[in-house]
XYZ file of C-alpha atoms in Angstrom:
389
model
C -11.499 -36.777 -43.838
C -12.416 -39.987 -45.372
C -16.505 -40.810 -44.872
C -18.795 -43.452 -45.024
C -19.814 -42.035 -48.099
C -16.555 -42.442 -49.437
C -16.508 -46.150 -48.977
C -19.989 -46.843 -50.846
C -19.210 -48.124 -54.274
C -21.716 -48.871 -57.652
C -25.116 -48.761 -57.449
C -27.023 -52.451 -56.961
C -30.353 -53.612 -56.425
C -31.091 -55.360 -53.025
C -34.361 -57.359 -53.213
C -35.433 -55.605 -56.303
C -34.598 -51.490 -54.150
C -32.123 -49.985 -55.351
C -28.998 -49.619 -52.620
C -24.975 -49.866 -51.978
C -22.625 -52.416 -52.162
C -19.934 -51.434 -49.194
C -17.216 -53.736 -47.867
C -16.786 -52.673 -44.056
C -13.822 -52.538 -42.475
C -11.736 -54.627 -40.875
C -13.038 -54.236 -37.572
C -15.604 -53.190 -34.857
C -13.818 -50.096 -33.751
C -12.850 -48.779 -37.376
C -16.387 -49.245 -38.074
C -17.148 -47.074 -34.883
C -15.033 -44.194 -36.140
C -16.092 -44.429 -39.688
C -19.889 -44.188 -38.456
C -19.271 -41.130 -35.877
C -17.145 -39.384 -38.597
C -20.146 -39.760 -40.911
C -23.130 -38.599 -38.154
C -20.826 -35.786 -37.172
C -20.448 -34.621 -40.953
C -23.879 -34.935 -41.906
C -24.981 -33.150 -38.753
C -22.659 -30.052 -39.583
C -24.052 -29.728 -43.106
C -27.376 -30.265 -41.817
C -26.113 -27.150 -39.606
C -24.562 -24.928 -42.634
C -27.613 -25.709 -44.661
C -30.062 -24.559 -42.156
C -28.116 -21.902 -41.352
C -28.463 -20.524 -44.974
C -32.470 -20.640 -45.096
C -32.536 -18.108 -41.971
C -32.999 -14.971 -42.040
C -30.440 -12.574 -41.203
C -31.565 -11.323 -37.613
C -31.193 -14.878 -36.677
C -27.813 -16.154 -38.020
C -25.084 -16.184 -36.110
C -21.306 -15.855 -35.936
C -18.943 -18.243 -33.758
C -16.584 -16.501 -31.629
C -15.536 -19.340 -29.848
C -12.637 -20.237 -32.717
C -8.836 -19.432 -31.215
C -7.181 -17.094 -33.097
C -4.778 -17.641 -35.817
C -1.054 -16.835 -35.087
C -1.234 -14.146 -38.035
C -4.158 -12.380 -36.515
C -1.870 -11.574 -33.928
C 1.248 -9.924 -33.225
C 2.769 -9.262 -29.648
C -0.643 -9.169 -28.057
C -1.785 -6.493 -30.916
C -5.327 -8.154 -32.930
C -5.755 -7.070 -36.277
C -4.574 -8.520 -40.193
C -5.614 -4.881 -41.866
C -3.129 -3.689 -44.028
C -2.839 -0.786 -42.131
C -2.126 -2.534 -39.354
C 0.335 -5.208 -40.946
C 2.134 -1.509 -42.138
C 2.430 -0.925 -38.531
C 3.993 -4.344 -37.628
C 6.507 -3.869 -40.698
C 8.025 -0.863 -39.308
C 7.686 -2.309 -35.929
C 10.246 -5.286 -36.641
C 12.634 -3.110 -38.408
C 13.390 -0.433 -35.495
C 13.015 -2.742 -32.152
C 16.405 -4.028 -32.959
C 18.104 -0.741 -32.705
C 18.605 1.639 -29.756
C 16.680 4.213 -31.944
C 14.440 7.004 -30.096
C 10.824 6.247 -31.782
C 7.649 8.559 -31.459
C 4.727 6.859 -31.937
C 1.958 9.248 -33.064
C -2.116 8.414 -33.034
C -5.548 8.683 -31.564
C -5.972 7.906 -27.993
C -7.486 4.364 -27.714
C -5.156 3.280 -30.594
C -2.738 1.193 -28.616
C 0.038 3.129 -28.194
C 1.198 1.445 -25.059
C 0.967 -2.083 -26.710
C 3.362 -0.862 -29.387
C 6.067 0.078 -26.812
C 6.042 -2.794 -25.061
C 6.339 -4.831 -28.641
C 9.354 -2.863 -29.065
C 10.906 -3.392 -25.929
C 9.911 -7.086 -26.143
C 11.906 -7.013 -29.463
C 14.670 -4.995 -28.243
C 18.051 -6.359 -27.135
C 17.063 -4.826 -23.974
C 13.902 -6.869 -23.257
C 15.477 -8.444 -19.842
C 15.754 -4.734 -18.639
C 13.329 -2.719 -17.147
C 10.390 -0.656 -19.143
C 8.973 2.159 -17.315
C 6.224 4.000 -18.343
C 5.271 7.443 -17.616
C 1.931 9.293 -18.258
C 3.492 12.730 -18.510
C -0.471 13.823 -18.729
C -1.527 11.928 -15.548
C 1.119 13.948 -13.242
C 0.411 17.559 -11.859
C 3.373 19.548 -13.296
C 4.933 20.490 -10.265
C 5.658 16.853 -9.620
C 6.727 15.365 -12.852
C 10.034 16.738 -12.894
C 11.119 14.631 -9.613
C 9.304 11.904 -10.938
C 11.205 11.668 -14.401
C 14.437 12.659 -12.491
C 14.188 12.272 -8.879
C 15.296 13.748 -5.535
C 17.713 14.485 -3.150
C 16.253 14.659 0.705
C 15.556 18.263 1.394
C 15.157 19.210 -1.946
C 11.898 20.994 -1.746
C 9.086 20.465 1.009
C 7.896 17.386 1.744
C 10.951 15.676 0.516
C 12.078 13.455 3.346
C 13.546 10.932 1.606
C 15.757 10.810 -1.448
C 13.619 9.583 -4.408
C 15.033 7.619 -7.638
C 13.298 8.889 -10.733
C 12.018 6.928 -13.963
C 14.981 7.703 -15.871
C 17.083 6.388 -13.724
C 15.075 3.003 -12.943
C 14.993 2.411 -16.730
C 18.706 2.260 -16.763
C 19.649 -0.182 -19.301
C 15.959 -0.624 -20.385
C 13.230 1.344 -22.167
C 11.370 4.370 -20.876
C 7.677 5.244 -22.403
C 7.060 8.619 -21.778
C 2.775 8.437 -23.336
C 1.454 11.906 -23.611
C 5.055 13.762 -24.024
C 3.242 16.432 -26.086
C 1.693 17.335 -22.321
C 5.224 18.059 -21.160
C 5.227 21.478 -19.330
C 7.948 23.876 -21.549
C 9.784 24.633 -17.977
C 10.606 20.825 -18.278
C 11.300 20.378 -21.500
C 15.088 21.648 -22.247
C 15.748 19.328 -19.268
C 14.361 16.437 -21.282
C 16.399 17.165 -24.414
C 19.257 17.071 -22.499
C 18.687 13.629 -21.695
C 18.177 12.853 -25.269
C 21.188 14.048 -26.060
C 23.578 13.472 -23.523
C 22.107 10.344 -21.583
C 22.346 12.354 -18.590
C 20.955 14.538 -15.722
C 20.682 15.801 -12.231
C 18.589 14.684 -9.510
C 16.358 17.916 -7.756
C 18.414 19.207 -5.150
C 22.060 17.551 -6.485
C 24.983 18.596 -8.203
C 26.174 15.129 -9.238
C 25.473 14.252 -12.730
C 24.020 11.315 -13.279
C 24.543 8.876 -16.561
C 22.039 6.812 -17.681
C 21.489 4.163 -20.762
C 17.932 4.118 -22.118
C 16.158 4.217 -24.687
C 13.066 6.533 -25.528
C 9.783 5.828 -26.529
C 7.838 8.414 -26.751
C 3.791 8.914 -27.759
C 1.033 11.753 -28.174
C -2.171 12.209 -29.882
C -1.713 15.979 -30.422
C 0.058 17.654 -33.444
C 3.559 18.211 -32.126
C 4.413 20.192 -35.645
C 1.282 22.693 -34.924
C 2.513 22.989 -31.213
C 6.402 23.828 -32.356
C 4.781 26.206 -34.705
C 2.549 27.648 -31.390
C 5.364 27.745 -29.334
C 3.788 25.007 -27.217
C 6.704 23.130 -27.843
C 10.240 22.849 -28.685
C 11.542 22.642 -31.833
C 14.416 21.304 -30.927
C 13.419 18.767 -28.644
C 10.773 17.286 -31.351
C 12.930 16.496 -33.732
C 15.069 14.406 -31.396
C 11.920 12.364 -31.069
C 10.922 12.412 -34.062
C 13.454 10.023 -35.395
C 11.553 7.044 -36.325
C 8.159 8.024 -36.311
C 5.092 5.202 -36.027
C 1.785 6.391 -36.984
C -1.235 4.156 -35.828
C -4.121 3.415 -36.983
C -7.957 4.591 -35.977
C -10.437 1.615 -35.837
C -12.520 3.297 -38.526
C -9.573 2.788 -41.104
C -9.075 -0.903 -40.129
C -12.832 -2.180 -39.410
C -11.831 -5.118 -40.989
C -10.073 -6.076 -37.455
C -13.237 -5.729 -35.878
C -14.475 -9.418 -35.969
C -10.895 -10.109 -34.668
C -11.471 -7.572 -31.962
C -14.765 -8.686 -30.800
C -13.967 -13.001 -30.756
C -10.509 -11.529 -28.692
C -12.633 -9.477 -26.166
C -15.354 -11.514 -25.925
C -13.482 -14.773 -24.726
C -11.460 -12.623 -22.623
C -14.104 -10.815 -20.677
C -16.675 -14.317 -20.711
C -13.677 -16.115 -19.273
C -13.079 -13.569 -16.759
C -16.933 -14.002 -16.045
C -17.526 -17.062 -16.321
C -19.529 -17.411 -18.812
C -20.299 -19.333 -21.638
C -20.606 -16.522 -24.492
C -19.385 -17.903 -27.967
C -21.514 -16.417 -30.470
C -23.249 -13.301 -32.070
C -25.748 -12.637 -34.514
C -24.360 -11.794 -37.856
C -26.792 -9.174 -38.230
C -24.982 -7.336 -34.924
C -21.713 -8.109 -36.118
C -22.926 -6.365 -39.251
C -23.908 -3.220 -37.470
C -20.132 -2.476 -35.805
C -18.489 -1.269 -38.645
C -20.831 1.118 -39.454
C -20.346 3.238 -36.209
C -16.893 5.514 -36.588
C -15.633 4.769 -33.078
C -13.918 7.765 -31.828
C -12.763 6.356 -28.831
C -11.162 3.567 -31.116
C -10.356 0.048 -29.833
C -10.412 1.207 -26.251
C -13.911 1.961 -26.822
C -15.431 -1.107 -28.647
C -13.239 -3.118 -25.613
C -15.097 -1.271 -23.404
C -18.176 -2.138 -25.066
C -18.018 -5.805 -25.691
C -16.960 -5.927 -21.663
C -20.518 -4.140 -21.282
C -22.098 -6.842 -23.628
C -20.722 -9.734 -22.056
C -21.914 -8.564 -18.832
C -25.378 -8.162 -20.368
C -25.338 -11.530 -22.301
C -27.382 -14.331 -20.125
C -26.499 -17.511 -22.528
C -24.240 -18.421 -25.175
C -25.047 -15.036 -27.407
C -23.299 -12.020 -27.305
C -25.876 -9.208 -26.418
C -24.562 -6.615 -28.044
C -26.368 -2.748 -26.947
C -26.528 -1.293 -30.177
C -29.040 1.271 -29.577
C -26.244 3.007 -27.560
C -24.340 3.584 -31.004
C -26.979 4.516 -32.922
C -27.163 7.667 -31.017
C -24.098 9.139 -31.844
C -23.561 7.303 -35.550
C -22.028 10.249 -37.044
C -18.745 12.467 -37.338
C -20.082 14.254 -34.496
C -16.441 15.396 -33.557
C -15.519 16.578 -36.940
C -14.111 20.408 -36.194
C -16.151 22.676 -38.891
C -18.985 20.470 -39.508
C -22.556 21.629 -39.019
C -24.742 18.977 -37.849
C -27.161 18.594 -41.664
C -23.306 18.221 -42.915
C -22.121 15.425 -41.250
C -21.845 12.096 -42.765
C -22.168 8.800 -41.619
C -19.214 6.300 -41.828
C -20.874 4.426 -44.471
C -21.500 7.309 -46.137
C -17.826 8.723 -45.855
C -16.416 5.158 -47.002
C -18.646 4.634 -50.043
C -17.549 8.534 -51.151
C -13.910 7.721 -50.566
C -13.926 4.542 -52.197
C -15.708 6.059 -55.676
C -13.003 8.622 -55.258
C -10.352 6.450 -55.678
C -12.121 4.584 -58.260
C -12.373 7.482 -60.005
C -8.938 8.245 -59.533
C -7.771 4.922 -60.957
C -9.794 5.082 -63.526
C -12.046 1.993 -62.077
C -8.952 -0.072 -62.068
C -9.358 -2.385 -58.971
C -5.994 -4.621 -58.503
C -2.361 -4.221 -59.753
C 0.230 -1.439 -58.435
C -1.961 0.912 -59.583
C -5.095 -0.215 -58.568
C -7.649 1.681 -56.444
C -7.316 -1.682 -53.798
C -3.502 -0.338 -53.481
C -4.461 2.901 -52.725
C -6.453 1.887 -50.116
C -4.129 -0.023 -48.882
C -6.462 -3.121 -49.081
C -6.532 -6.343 -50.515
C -8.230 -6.534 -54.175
C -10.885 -9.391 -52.228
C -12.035 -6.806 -49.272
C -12.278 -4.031 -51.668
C -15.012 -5.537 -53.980
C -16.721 -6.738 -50.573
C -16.883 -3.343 -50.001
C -17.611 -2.438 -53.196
C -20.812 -4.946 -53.243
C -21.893 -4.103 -49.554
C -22.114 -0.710 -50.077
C -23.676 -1.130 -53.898
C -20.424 0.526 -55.951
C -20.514 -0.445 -59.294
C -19.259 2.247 -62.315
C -22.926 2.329 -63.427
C -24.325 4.095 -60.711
C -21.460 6.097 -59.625
């Protein structure tokens, strides 16, 4: 942007003070815009300047900025590398009719990731069905996967079409298929396999054309080595396998997260919320999240709600109560480390393991799987320097 400032040429001395010679230009409405451009300017590095000299508590971080097209990715927020990993295999098996088990926390956004791969699919003017195999009492979910014939058990007084079948020529999401009662499950690998089934109560076989997406937070290997699960029918799933991110390995995505939800929820609101202080913002990554980006959504819907003006209010008294690995199996509670804590040890680790070698190939940043930039912000917010390690 050209300024006013710009336009001011050599030094000269007007009635003996010293001033600017400037040549204005060619007419009253140029003028206009030159001047505005110039107030506006000086008024927003008035603003950064000021903004410097305060203390932290009291600087603040705009969330009212759209976001960029690469922060995003079929409704998915996040740039992490872990995340961009994610995308990567993403693109390369929605094309295909491949079966694809997509493997994670709960709150990681399984769901999301389904419906990117439908969206990408060849099938994406078909149906997608999902199915919370967890949600359904047992008894039921084999009529609801399937369906029924009238008569077929009691209470059945009409014939019912199941999932399968109303994903013909679409995608099915079974979430939670690690919940899958074993009675159920041969039945399942059959469909895997063949494309087909019976209805409850029927004879007639019944083809179908989907494909499967299938997700689970539990460790299918550990439950085919229990018993808890078939063998057989896991490794038909397991064919492309996806595994997602937690929110503590991409907190990076966080200021991403928080400017997403917090327009989304103060829009739904009506309110005017478009900034937070940095010193909050500062305090979110150092909480492990265990309930992932389901549970920081969760909790910037809270702060909105509690956020009377334009700043973000965000309650973080509530996470300093449970700012520990408080779920870590084995742990003692004097053992348990905060995430800080946990990061800065597994950061020197790979330091170590590098030899202090940040970038290149073989570079602790690409064994991170960061960028060489965020790892020595980490480095410097945490205080990791060879000296002290």
């Amino acid at each position: 942007m050209t300024t006013i400032i710009d336009q001011l040429e050599a030094p000269v001395r007007v009635n003996g003070n010293p001033g600017y010679e400037w040549t204005p230009p060619g007419s009253f409405d140029e003028l206009d815009s030159t001047l505005e451009n110039f107030f506006v300017e000086n008024q927003q590095s008035q603003e950064r300047r000021l903004a410097a000299k305060l203390p932290d508590e009291q600087k603040t971080f705009r969330l009212g900025e759209p976001l960029r097209r690469e922060d995003q990715f079929e409704g998915i927020i996040g740039c992490s590398a872990s995340l961009r990993e994610v995308f990567g295999q993403l693109k390369i098996v929605a094309p295909t009719d491949s079966t694809v088990l997509l493997l994670g926390e709960t709150g990681t956004g399984k769901e999301l990731i389904a419906r990117a791969l439908h969206n990408r699919s060849s099938r994406r003017d078909r149906p997608f069905v999902r199915v919370n195999c967890a949600a359904i009492p047992s008894g039921l979910l084999e009529s609801e996967l399937f369906g029924h014939e009238r008569g077929a058990f009691t209470g059945a007084i009409n014939r019912k079409i199941g999932r399968f079948e109303l994903a013909n020529g679409g995608t099915i999401f079974l979430d939670e298929i690690g919940d899958i009662p074993a009675e159920l499950q041969p039945k399942l690998l059959r469909v895997l396999q063949e494309q087909e089934f019976e209805r409850l109560g029927s004879t007639q076989t019944i083809r179908v054309n989907v494909r499967v997406v299938a997700a689970t937070s539990r460790n299918l290997p550990q439950m085919v080595a229990d018993r808890q699960f078939r063998g057989d029918l896991y490794y038909w799933l397991n064919v492309f396998p996806i595994r997602l991110p937690a929110l503590r390995e991409r907190m990076e995505d966080i200021p991403l997260l928080v400017r997403y939800f917090t327009a989304r929820y103060a829009t739904r609101m009506q309110k005017s919320v478009d900034q937070v202080s940095s010193k909050a913002m500062n305090e979110l990554p150092q909480y492990s999240w265990p309930g992932n980006v389901r549970e920081l959504q969760n909790f910037i819907e809270r702060a909105v709600i509690l956020s009377p003006g334009k700043v973000l209010r965000l309650p973080l008294s509530e996470l300093n109560q449970h700012n520990s690995f408080a779920d870590i199996p084995g742990q003692s509670p004097g053992s348990r480390l905060t995430l800080k804590d946990a990061e800065r040890e597994h950061i020197i680790q790979a330091l170590a393991e590098t030899n202090w070698i940040i970038g290149g190939l073989k570079g602790a940043a690409a064994r991170l799987g960061l960028k060489r930039t965020t790892l020595i912000s980490k480095m410097q917010r945490l205080g990791i320097s060879r000296a002290l390690a």
